[in-house]
Amino acid sequence: MRLLGSKSPLSTFRWDLIYLYAGLNAEEERPEVRDLAPAVLDVLQQLQTERAAFEEAENLLVVALALRARRDRKVDKKTLELGGVARATDKEVYALLFPNANPSQVTKMALDRQLKENKRIADELGALPDGHPLRAQYEVGLKEDIDALEKADAAVDTAEVSLSLARSKLRQLKLHIDKRRLDVHAKLLQILGDKKAADSFFRPSTTAPGEAAEAGEEAAPAEGAEG
C-alpha cells in the first residue's frame, strides 16, 4: 500500500478507491472486511462531487474568458472605427482623442491600460459640444461597450478566484483520501494480521486501467498534474 500524494492526478485516486471498494465489497469470508466498504464508497462519492465542482469552476472561467474576449473585440472595433472617422472628418478632435497612441496602438495595450485609455477617450467625446457628430455617433455606444468589458473583466477575476479555491479543495481532498486509505489499511491489518493480505486490497499501480502495470506490476507513485 502506498500513499498517492497531492501531486497525483485525481484519476489515480478515483481508480484506487474504486479498486479498494470493489475488493472490500467482494469479501465473503470476513464480514468485518466487507463492512469497511461503505466508508470507502462515501469518500469516492465525495471525490466525484468535488471533481464535478472543480470542472464547473473550470467551465465558468472558460466562459468568462470567452465573453471578455468578445467584449474586448467590440470595444476595439469601435475604437478603430471612431479613430478612422475622426481622422477623416475632424483632425483636431482626432488629436484630442488619440494624443499619444493611435487607435491601433490603443487596441493592442494590456487590458488594464487599454480600459483606462478607452474611458479617457469616452470622456473626451462626452466633453465635446452637444450635437457634435462624433459625440452623437459614438459616445453612448462606446461607454456601454466599455462598461460591458469592465464587467466581463471582473467576471474573469471572480472565476479565477473560484477556480483557485476549487483547486485548493482538491489538494486537501487528496490528503484526506490518503488518510482514509491509511485508516482502512490499519483496520485490515488488525483484522487479517498480515500486511501482504492487507496490501492486496489496494490497487498495485498508478497507471491507467488496461495499461501494462495494471496486471500487478508495481509502479512508482505518479507525480502528474492537478486534477
PDB file of C-alpha atoms in Angstrom:
ATOM      1  CA  MET A   1       0.000   0.000   0.000  1.00  0.00           C
ATOM      2  CA  ARG A   2       1.410   3.382  -0.977  1.00  0.00           C
ATOM      3  CA  LEU A   3       0.430   6.991  -0.361  1.00  0.00           C
ATOM      4  CA  LEU A   4      -0.597   8.686  -3.592  1.00  0.00           C
ATOM      5  CA  GLY A   5       0.284  12.250  -2.585  1.00  0.00           C
ATOM      6  CA  SER A   6      -1.305  15.558  -3.536  1.00  0.00           C
ATOM      7  CA  LYS A   7       0.587  15.710  -6.861  1.00  0.00           C
ATOM      8  CA  SER A   8      -1.017  12.545  -8.196  1.00  0.00           C
ATOM      9  CA  PRO A   9      -3.805  13.093 -10.735  1.00  0.00           C
ATOM     10  CA  LEU A  10      -7.326  12.881  -9.362  1.00  0.00           C
ATOM     11  CA  SER A  11      -7.984   9.962 -11.701  1.00  0.00           C
ATOM     12  CA  THR A  12      -5.370   7.918  -9.815  1.00  0.00           C
ATOM     13  CA  PHE A  13      -7.277   8.469  -6.571  1.00  0.00           C
ATOM     14  CA  ARG A  14     -10.531   7.541  -8.284  1.00  0.00           C
ATOM     15  CA  TRP A  15      -9.164   4.302  -9.712  1.00  0.00           C
ATOM     16  CA  ASP A  16      -7.606   3.413  -6.363  1.00  0.00           C
ATOM     17  CA  LEU A  17     -10.829   3.989  -4.412  1.00  0.00           C
ATOM     18  CA  ILE A  18     -12.906   2.003  -6.891  1.00  0.00           C
ATOM     19  CA  TYR A  19     -10.420  -0.875  -6.702  1.00  0.00           C
ATOM     20  CA  LEU A  20     -10.394  -0.753  -2.909  1.00  0.00           C
ATOM     21  CA  TYR A  21     -14.178  -0.568  -2.648  1.00  0.00           C
ATOM     22  CA  ALA A  22     -14.710  -3.427  -5.086  1.00  0.00           C
ATOM     23  CA  GLY A  23     -12.236  -5.663  -3.273  1.00  0.00           C
ATOM     24  CA  LEU A  24     -13.677  -4.947   0.169  1.00  0.00           C
ATOM     25  CA  ASN A  25     -17.257  -5.357  -1.018  1.00  0.00           C
ATOM     26  CA  ALA A  26     -16.419  -8.686  -2.658  1.00  0.00           C
ATOM     27  CA  GLU A  27     -15.062 -10.206   0.571  1.00  0.00           C
ATOM     28  CA  GLU A  28     -17.189 -13.232   1.517  1.00  0.00           C
ATOM     29  CA  GLU A  29     -15.272 -14.935   4.313  1.00  0.00           C
ATOM     30  CA  ARG A  30     -14.875 -11.950   6.658  1.00  0.00           C
ATOM     31  CA  PRO A  31     -17.919  -9.698   7.052  1.00  0.00           C
ATOM     32  CA  GLU A  32     -15.834  -7.244   9.087  1.00  0.00           C
ATOM     33  CA  VAL A  33     -13.717  -6.630   5.985  1.00  0.00           C
ATOM     34  CA  ARG A  34     -16.784  -6.055   3.834  1.00  0.00           C
ATOM     35  CA  ASP A  35     -18.075  -3.640   6.479  1.00  0.00           C
ATOM     36  CA  LEU A  36     -15.213  -1.277   5.556  1.00  0.00           C
ATOM     37  CA  ALA A  37     -16.565  -0.839   2.017  1.00  0.00           C
ATOM     38  CA  PRO A  38     -19.331   1.744   2.675  1.00  0.00           C
ATOM     39  CA  ALA A  39     -16.867   4.244   4.156  1.00  0.00           C
ATOM     40  CA  VAL A  40     -14.700   3.930   1.029  1.00  0.00           C
ATOM     41  CA  LEU A  41     -17.759   4.467  -1.166  1.00  0.00           C
ATOM     42  CA  ASP A  42     -18.543   7.645   0.787  1.00  0.00           C
ATOM     43  CA  VAL A  43     -15.067   9.002   0.039  1.00  0.00           C
ATOM     44  CA  LEU A  44     -15.403   8.042  -3.624  1.00  0.00           C
ATOM     45  CA  GLN A  45     -18.687   9.936  -3.852  1.00  0.00           C
ATOM     46  CA  GLN A  46     -17.074  12.937  -2.170  1.00  0.00           C
ATOM     47  CA  LEU A  47     -14.285  12.818  -4.760  1.00  0.00           C
ATOM     48  CA  GLN A  48     -16.796  12.735  -7.594  1.00  0.00           C
ATOM     49  CA  THR A  49     -18.675  15.700  -6.103  1.00  0.00           C
ATOM     50  CA  GLU A  50     -15.526  17.797  -5.704  1.00  0.00           C
ATOM     51  CA  ARG A  51     -14.298  16.832  -9.150  1.00  0.00           C
ATOM     52  CA  ALA A  52     -17.603  17.990 -10.650  1.00  0.00           C
ATOM     53  CA  ALA A  53     -17.312  21.273  -8.718  1.00  0.00           C
ATOM     54  CA  PHE A  54     -13.747  21.737  -9.977  1.00  0.00           C
ATOM     55  CA  GLU A  55     -14.746  21.112 -13.580  1.00  0.00           C
ATOM     56  CA  GLU A  56     -17.650  23.541 -13.229  1.00  0.00           C
ATOM     57  CA  ALA A  57     -15.215  26.185 -11.936  1.00  0.00           C
ATOM     58  CA  GLU A  58     -13.032  25.497 -14.979  1.00  0.00           C
ATOM     59  CA  ASN A  59     -16.057  25.822 -17.255  1.00  0.00           C
ATOM     60  CA  LEU A  60     -17.081  29.136 -15.713  1.00  0.00           C
ATOM     61  CA  LEU A  61     -13.598  30.543 -16.227  1.00  0.00           C
ATOM     62  CA  VAL A  62     -13.553  29.445 -19.866  1.00  0.00           C
ATOM     63  CA  VAL A  63     -16.949  31.084 -20.388  1.00  0.00           C
ATOM     64  CA  ALA A  64     -15.786  34.281 -18.669  1.00  0.00           C
ATOM     65  CA  LEU A  65     -12.643  34.415 -20.798  1.00  0.00           C
ATOM     66  CA  ALA A  66     -14.655  33.924 -23.987  1.00  0.00           C
ATOM     67  CA  LEU A  67     -17.110  36.663 -23.025  1.00  0.00           C
ATOM     68  CA  ARG A  68     -14.321  39.067 -22.146  1.00  0.00           C
ATOM     69  CA  ALA A  69     -12.637  38.395 -25.484  1.00  0.00           C
ATOM     70  CA  ARG A  70     -15.848  39.194 -27.349  1.00  0.00           C
ATOM     71  CA  ARG A  71     -16.432  42.368 -25.333  1.00  0.00           C
ATOM     72  CA  ASP A  72     -12.823  43.418 -25.913  1.00  0.00           C
ATOM     73  CA  ARG A  73     -13.145  42.909 -29.672  1.00  0.00           C
ATOM     74  CA  LYS A  74     -16.282  45.032 -29.708  1.00  0.00           C
ATOM     75  CA  VAL A  75     -14.552  47.929 -27.921  1.00  0.00           C
ATOM     76  CA  ASP A  76     -11.522  47.566 -30.203  1.00  0.00           C
ATOM     77  CA  LYS A  77     -13.729  47.651 -33.307  1.00  0.00           C
ATOM     78  CA  LYS A  78     -15.488  50.789 -32.136  1.00  0.00           C
ATOM     79  CA  THR A  79     -12.197  52.448 -31.191  1.00  0.00           C
ATOM     80  CA  LEU A  80     -10.754  51.776 -34.643  1.00  0.00           C
ATOM     81  CA  GLU A  81     -13.932  52.984 -36.326  1.00  0.00           C
ATOM     82  CA  LEU A  82     -14.015  56.148 -34.234  1.00  0.00           C
ATOM     83  CA  GLY A  83     -10.367  56.830 -34.981  1.00  0.00           C
ATOM     84  CA  GLY A  84     -10.858  56.374 -38.696  1.00  0.00           C
ATOM     85  CA  VAL A  85     -13.869  58.679 -38.859  1.00  0.00           C
ATOM     86  CA  ALA A  86     -12.249  61.318 -36.632  1.00  0.00           C
ATOM     87  CA  ARG A  87      -9.056  61.280 -38.682  1.00  0.00           C
ATOM     88  CA  ALA A  88     -11.044  61.807 -41.868  1.00  0.00           C
ATOM     89  CA  THR A  89     -13.524  64.400 -40.625  1.00  0.00           C
ATOM     90  CA  ASP A  90     -12.024  66.307 -37.688  1.00  0.00           C
ATOM     91  CA  LYS A  91      -8.259  66.170 -37.230  1.00  0.00           C
ATOM     92  CA  GLU A  92      -8.428  68.483 -34.214  1.00  0.00           C
ATOM     93  CA  VAL A  93     -10.746  66.110 -32.372  1.00  0.00           C
ATOM     94  CA  TYR A  94      -8.661  63.143 -33.538  1.00  0.00           C
ATOM     95  CA  ALA A  95      -5.599  64.714 -31.880  1.00  0.00           C
ATOM     96  CA  LEU A  96      -7.677  65.221 -28.730  1.00  0.00           C
ATOM     97  CA  LEU A  97      -8.872  61.623 -28.658  1.00  0.00           C
ATOM     98  CA  PHE A  98      -5.562  59.987 -29.617  1.00  0.00           C
ATOM     99  CA  PRO A  99      -2.769  62.314 -28.442  1.00  0.00           C
ATOM    100  CA  ASN A 100      -0.146  59.677 -27.612  1.00  0.00           C
ATOM    101  CA  ALA A 101      -1.294  56.414 -29.190  1.00  0.00           C
ATOM    102  CA  ASN A 102      -3.167  55.844 -32.419  1.00  0.00           C
ATOM    103  CA  PRO A 103      -6.339  53.705 -32.416  1.00  0.00           C
ATOM    104  CA  SER A 104      -4.498  50.539 -33.422  1.00  0.00           C
ATOM    105  CA  GLN A 105      -1.972  51.018 -30.617  1.00  0.00           C
ATOM    106  CA  VAL A 106      -4.775  51.520 -28.100  1.00  0.00           C
ATOM    107  CA  THR A 107      -6.338  48.197 -29.049  1.00  0.00           C
ATOM    108  CA  LYS A 108      -3.018  46.404 -28.506  1.00  0.00           C
ATOM    109  CA  MET A 109      -2.422  47.705 -24.978  1.00  0.00           C
ATOM    110  CA  ALA A 110      -2.635  45.443 -21.951  1.00  0.00           C
ATOM    111  CA  LEU A 111      -6.284  45.319 -20.928  1.00  0.00           C
ATOM    112  CA  ASP A 112      -5.984  47.377 -17.719  1.00  0.00           C
ATOM    113  CA  ARG A 113      -4.153  50.149 -19.548  1.00  0.00           C
ATOM    114  CA  GLN A 114      -6.457  49.868 -22.543  1.00  0.00           C
ATOM    115  CA  LEU A 115      -9.546  50.299 -20.382  1.00  0.00           C
ATOM    116  CA  LYS A 116      -8.127  53.459 -18.846  1.00  0.00           C
ATOM    117  CA  GLU A 117      -7.440  54.811 -22.315  1.00  0.00           C
ATOM    118  CA  ASN A 118     -10.885  53.728 -23.553  1.00  0.00           C
ATOM    119  CA  LYS A 119     -12.564  55.576 -20.695  1.00  0.00           C
ATOM    120  CA  ARG A 120     -10.474  58.686 -21.288  1.00  0.00           C
ATOM    121  CA  ILE A 121     -11.481  58.676 -24.959  1.00  0.00           C
ATOM    122  CA  ALA A 122     -15.142  58.274 -23.972  1.00  0.00           C
ATOM    123  CA  ASP A 123     -14.823  61.178 -21.536  1.00  0.00           C
ATOM    124  CA  GLU A 124     -13.231  63.335 -24.235  1.00  0.00           C
ATOM    125  CA  LEU A 125     -16.171  62.519 -26.508  1.00  0.00           C
ATOM    126  CA  GLY A 126     -18.575  63.467 -23.744  1.00  0.00           C
ATOM    127  CA  ALA A 127     -16.868  66.831 -23.357  1.00  0.00           C
ATOM    128  CA  LEU A 128     -17.437  67.770 -26.996  1.00  0.00           C
ATOM    129  CA  PRO A 129     -20.241  70.251 -27.686  1.00  0.00           C
ATOM    130  CA  ASP A 130     -23.780  68.893 -27.800  1.00  0.00           C
ATOM    131  CA  GLY A 131     -24.634  67.914 -31.327  1.00  0.00           C
ATOM    132  CA  HIS A 132     -21.056  67.287 -32.380  1.00  0.00           C
ATOM    133  CA  PRO A 133     -21.286  64.482 -34.970  1.00  0.00           C
ATOM    134  CA  LEU A 134     -18.631  62.292 -33.339  1.00  0.00           C
ATOM    135  CA  ARG A 135     -20.164  62.672 -29.901  1.00  0.00           C
ATOM    136  CA  ALA A 136     -23.635  61.934 -31.200  1.00  0.00           C
ATOM    137  CA  GLN A 137     -22.481  58.882 -33.124  1.00  0.00           C
ATOM    138  CA  TYR A 138     -20.092  57.236 -30.659  1.00  0.00           C
ATOM    139  CA  GLU A 139     -20.327  58.487 -27.061  1.00  0.00           C
ATOM    140  CA  VAL A 140     -23.221  56.395 -25.733  1.00  0.00           C
ATOM    141  CA  GLY A 141     -22.349  53.209 -27.584  1.00  0.00           C
ATOM    142  CA  LEU A 142     -18.668  53.377 -26.638  1.00  0.00           C
ATOM    143  CA  LYS A 143     -19.453  53.934 -22.958  1.00  0.00           C
ATOM    144  CA  GLU A 144     -21.861  50.996 -22.957  1.00  0.00           C
ATOM    145  CA  ASP A 145     -19.295  48.739 -24.601  1.00  0.00           C
ATOM    146  CA  ILE A 146     -16.578  49.821 -22.148  1.00  0.00           C
ATOM    147  CA  ASP A 147     -18.897  49.138 -19.210  1.00  0.00           C
ATOM    148  CA  ALA A 148     -19.670  45.675 -20.582  1.00  0.00           C
ATOM    149  CA  LEU A 149     -15.950  44.972 -20.991  1.00  0.00           C
ATOM    150  CA  GLU A 150     -15.214  46.063 -17.419  1.00  0.00           C
ATOM    151  CA  LYS A 151     -17.924  43.748 -16.104  1.00  0.00           C
ATOM    152  CA  ALA A 152     -16.605  40.885 -18.216  1.00  0.00           C
ATOM    153  CA  ASP A 153     -13.083  41.516 -16.917  1.00  0.00           C
ATOM    154  CA  ALA A 154     -14.357  41.487 -13.327  1.00  0.00           C
ATOM    155  CA  ALA A 155     -16.151  38.204 -14.033  1.00  0.00           C
ATOM    156  CA  VAL A 156     -12.850  36.682 -15.161  1.00  0.00           C
ATOM    157  CA  ASP A 157     -11.218  37.758 -11.892  1.00  0.00           C
ATOM    158  CA  THR A 158     -14.058  36.190  -9.905  1.00  0.00           C
ATOM    159  CA  ALA A 159     -13.892  32.969 -11.910  1.00  0.00           C
ATOM    160  CA  GLU A 160     -10.121  32.746 -11.443  1.00  0.00           C
ATOM    161  CA  VAL A 161     -10.506  33.051  -7.671  1.00  0.00           C
ATOM    162  CA  SER A 162     -13.233  30.390  -7.671  1.00  0.00           C
ATOM    163  CA  LEU A 163     -11.032  28.023  -9.668  1.00  0.00           C
ATOM    164  CA  SER A 164      -8.111  28.627  -7.331  1.00  0.00           C
ATOM    165  CA  LEU A 165     -10.305  27.761  -4.342  1.00  0.00           C
ATOM    166  CA  ALA A 166     -11.632  24.645  -6.081  1.00  0.00           C
ATOM    167  CA  ARG A 167      -8.070  23.554  -6.845  1.00  0.00           C
ATOM    168  CA  SER A 168      -7.100  24.068  -3.195  1.00  0.00           C
ATOM    169  CA  LYS A 169     -10.078  21.968  -2.084  1.00  0.00           C
ATOM    170  CA  LEU A 170      -8.947  19.171  -4.379  1.00  0.00           C
ATOM    171  CA  ARG A 171      -5.466  19.218  -2.868  1.00  0.00           C
ATOM    172  CA  GLN A 172      -6.962  18.988   0.609  1.00  0.00           C
ATOM    173  CA  LEU A 173      -9.277  16.212  -0.523  1.00  0.00           C
ATOM    174  CA  LYS A 174      -6.347  14.199  -1.863  1.00  0.00           C
ATOM    175  CA  LEU A 175      -4.647  14.414   1.527  1.00  0.00           C
ATOM    176  CA  HIS A 176      -7.918  13.394   3.191  1.00  0.00           C
ATOM    177  CA  ILE A 177      -8.294  10.399   0.865  1.00  0.00           C
ATOM    178  CA  ASP A 178      -4.759   9.233   1.595  1.00  0.00           C
ATOM    179  CA  LYS A 179      -5.524   9.435   5.322  1.00  0.00           C
ATOM    180  CA  ARG A 180      -8.710   7.425   4.886  1.00  0.00           C
ATOM    181  CA  ARG A 181      -6.824   4.833   2.830  1.00  0.00           C
ATOM    182  CA  LEU A 182      -4.291   4.529   5.652  1.00  0.00           C
ATOM    183  CA  ASP A 183      -7.134   4.097   8.148  1.00  0.00           C
ATOM    184  CA  VAL A 184      -8.609   1.281   6.065  1.00  0.00           C
ATOM    185  CA  HIS A 185      -5.192  -0.350   5.747  1.00  0.00           C
ATOM    186  CA  ALA A 186      -4.689  -0.200   9.509  1.00  0.00           C
ATOM    187  CA  LYS A 187      -8.084  -1.814  10.108  1.00  0.00           C
ATOM    188  CA  LEU A 188      -7.294  -4.519   7.575  1.00  0.00           C
ATOM    189  CA  LEU A 189      -4.044  -5.237   9.399  1.00  0.00           C
ATOM    190  CA  GLN A 190      -5.961  -5.609  12.645  1.00  0.00           C
ATOM    191  CA  ILE A 191      -8.488  -7.949  11.046  1.00  0.00           C
ATOM    192  CA  LEU A 192      -6.135 -10.012   8.882  1.00  0.00           C
ATOM    193  CA  GLY A 193      -2.901  -9.829  10.866  1.00  0.00           C
ATOM    194  CA  ASP A 194      -0.990  -9.951   7.586  1.00  0.00           C
ATOM    195  CA  LYS A 195       0.471  -6.903   5.805  1.00  0.00           C
ATOM    196  CA  LYS A 196       0.629  -8.638   2.432  1.00  0.00           C
ATOM    197  CA  ALA A 197      -3.026  -9.613   2.707  1.00  0.00           C
ATOM    198  CA  ALA A 198      -3.972  -6.056   3.692  1.00  0.00           C
ATOM    199  CA  ASP A 199      -1.911  -4.625   0.817  1.00  0.00           C
ATOM    200  CA  SER A 200      -3.717  -6.876  -1.646  1.00  0.00           C
ATOM    201  CA  PHE A 201      -6.892  -4.781  -1.344  1.00  0.00           C
ATOM    202  CA  PHE A 202      -5.124  -1.731  -2.762  1.00  0.00           C
ATOM    203  CA  ARG A 203      -4.533  -1.141  -6.439  1.00  0.00           C
ATOM    204  CA  PRO A 204      -0.941  -2.198  -7.234  1.00  0.00           C
ATOM    205  CA  SER A 205      -0.136   0.555  -9.750  1.00  0.00           C
ATOM    206  CA  THR A 206      -0.938   4.134 -10.689  1.00  0.00           C
ATOM    207  CA  THR A 207      -1.162   3.515 -14.435  1.00  0.00           C
ATOM    208  CA  ALA A 208      -4.411   3.924 -16.337  1.00  0.00           C
ATOM    209  CA  PRO A 209      -6.699   0.892 -16.432  1.00  0.00           C
ATOM    210  CA  GLY A 210      -5.683  -1.505 -19.186  1.00  0.00           C
ATOM    211  CA  GLU A 211      -2.036  -0.461 -19.294  1.00  0.00           C
ATOM    212  CA  ALA A 212       0.782  -2.948 -18.657  1.00  0.00           C
ATOM    213  CA  ALA A 213       1.374  -2.223 -14.980  1.00  0.00           C
ATOM    214  CA  GLU A 214      -2.304  -2.796 -14.209  1.00  0.00           C
ATOM    215  CA  ALA A 215      -1.730  -6.544 -14.297  1.00  0.00           C
ATOM    216  CA  GLY A 216       0.058  -6.289 -10.954  1.00  0.00           C
ATOM    217  CA  GLU A 217       3.399  -4.711 -11.737  1.00  0.00           C
ATOM    218  CA  GLU A 218       4.279  -2.190  -9.024  1.00  0.00           C
ATOM    219  CA  ALA A 219       4.625   1.353 -10.361  1.00  0.00           C
ATOM    220  CA  ALA A 220       6.113   4.427  -8.758  1.00  0.00           C
ATOM    221  CA  PRO A 221       3.616   6.988  -7.386  1.00  0.00           C
ATOM    222  CA  ALA A 222       2.531   9.353 -10.105  1.00  0.00           C
ATOM    223  CA  GLU A 223       3.646  12.971  -9.982  1.00  0.00           C
ATOM    224  CA  GLY A 224       1.140  14.235 -12.530  1.00  0.00           C
ATOM    225  CA  ALA A 225      -0.732  17.486 -12.823  1.00  0.00           C
ATOM    226  CA  GLU A 226      -3.625  18.660 -10.658  1.00  0.00           C
ATOM    227  CA  GLY A 227      -6.987  17.056 -11.329  1.00  0.00           C
TER     228      GLY A 227
END
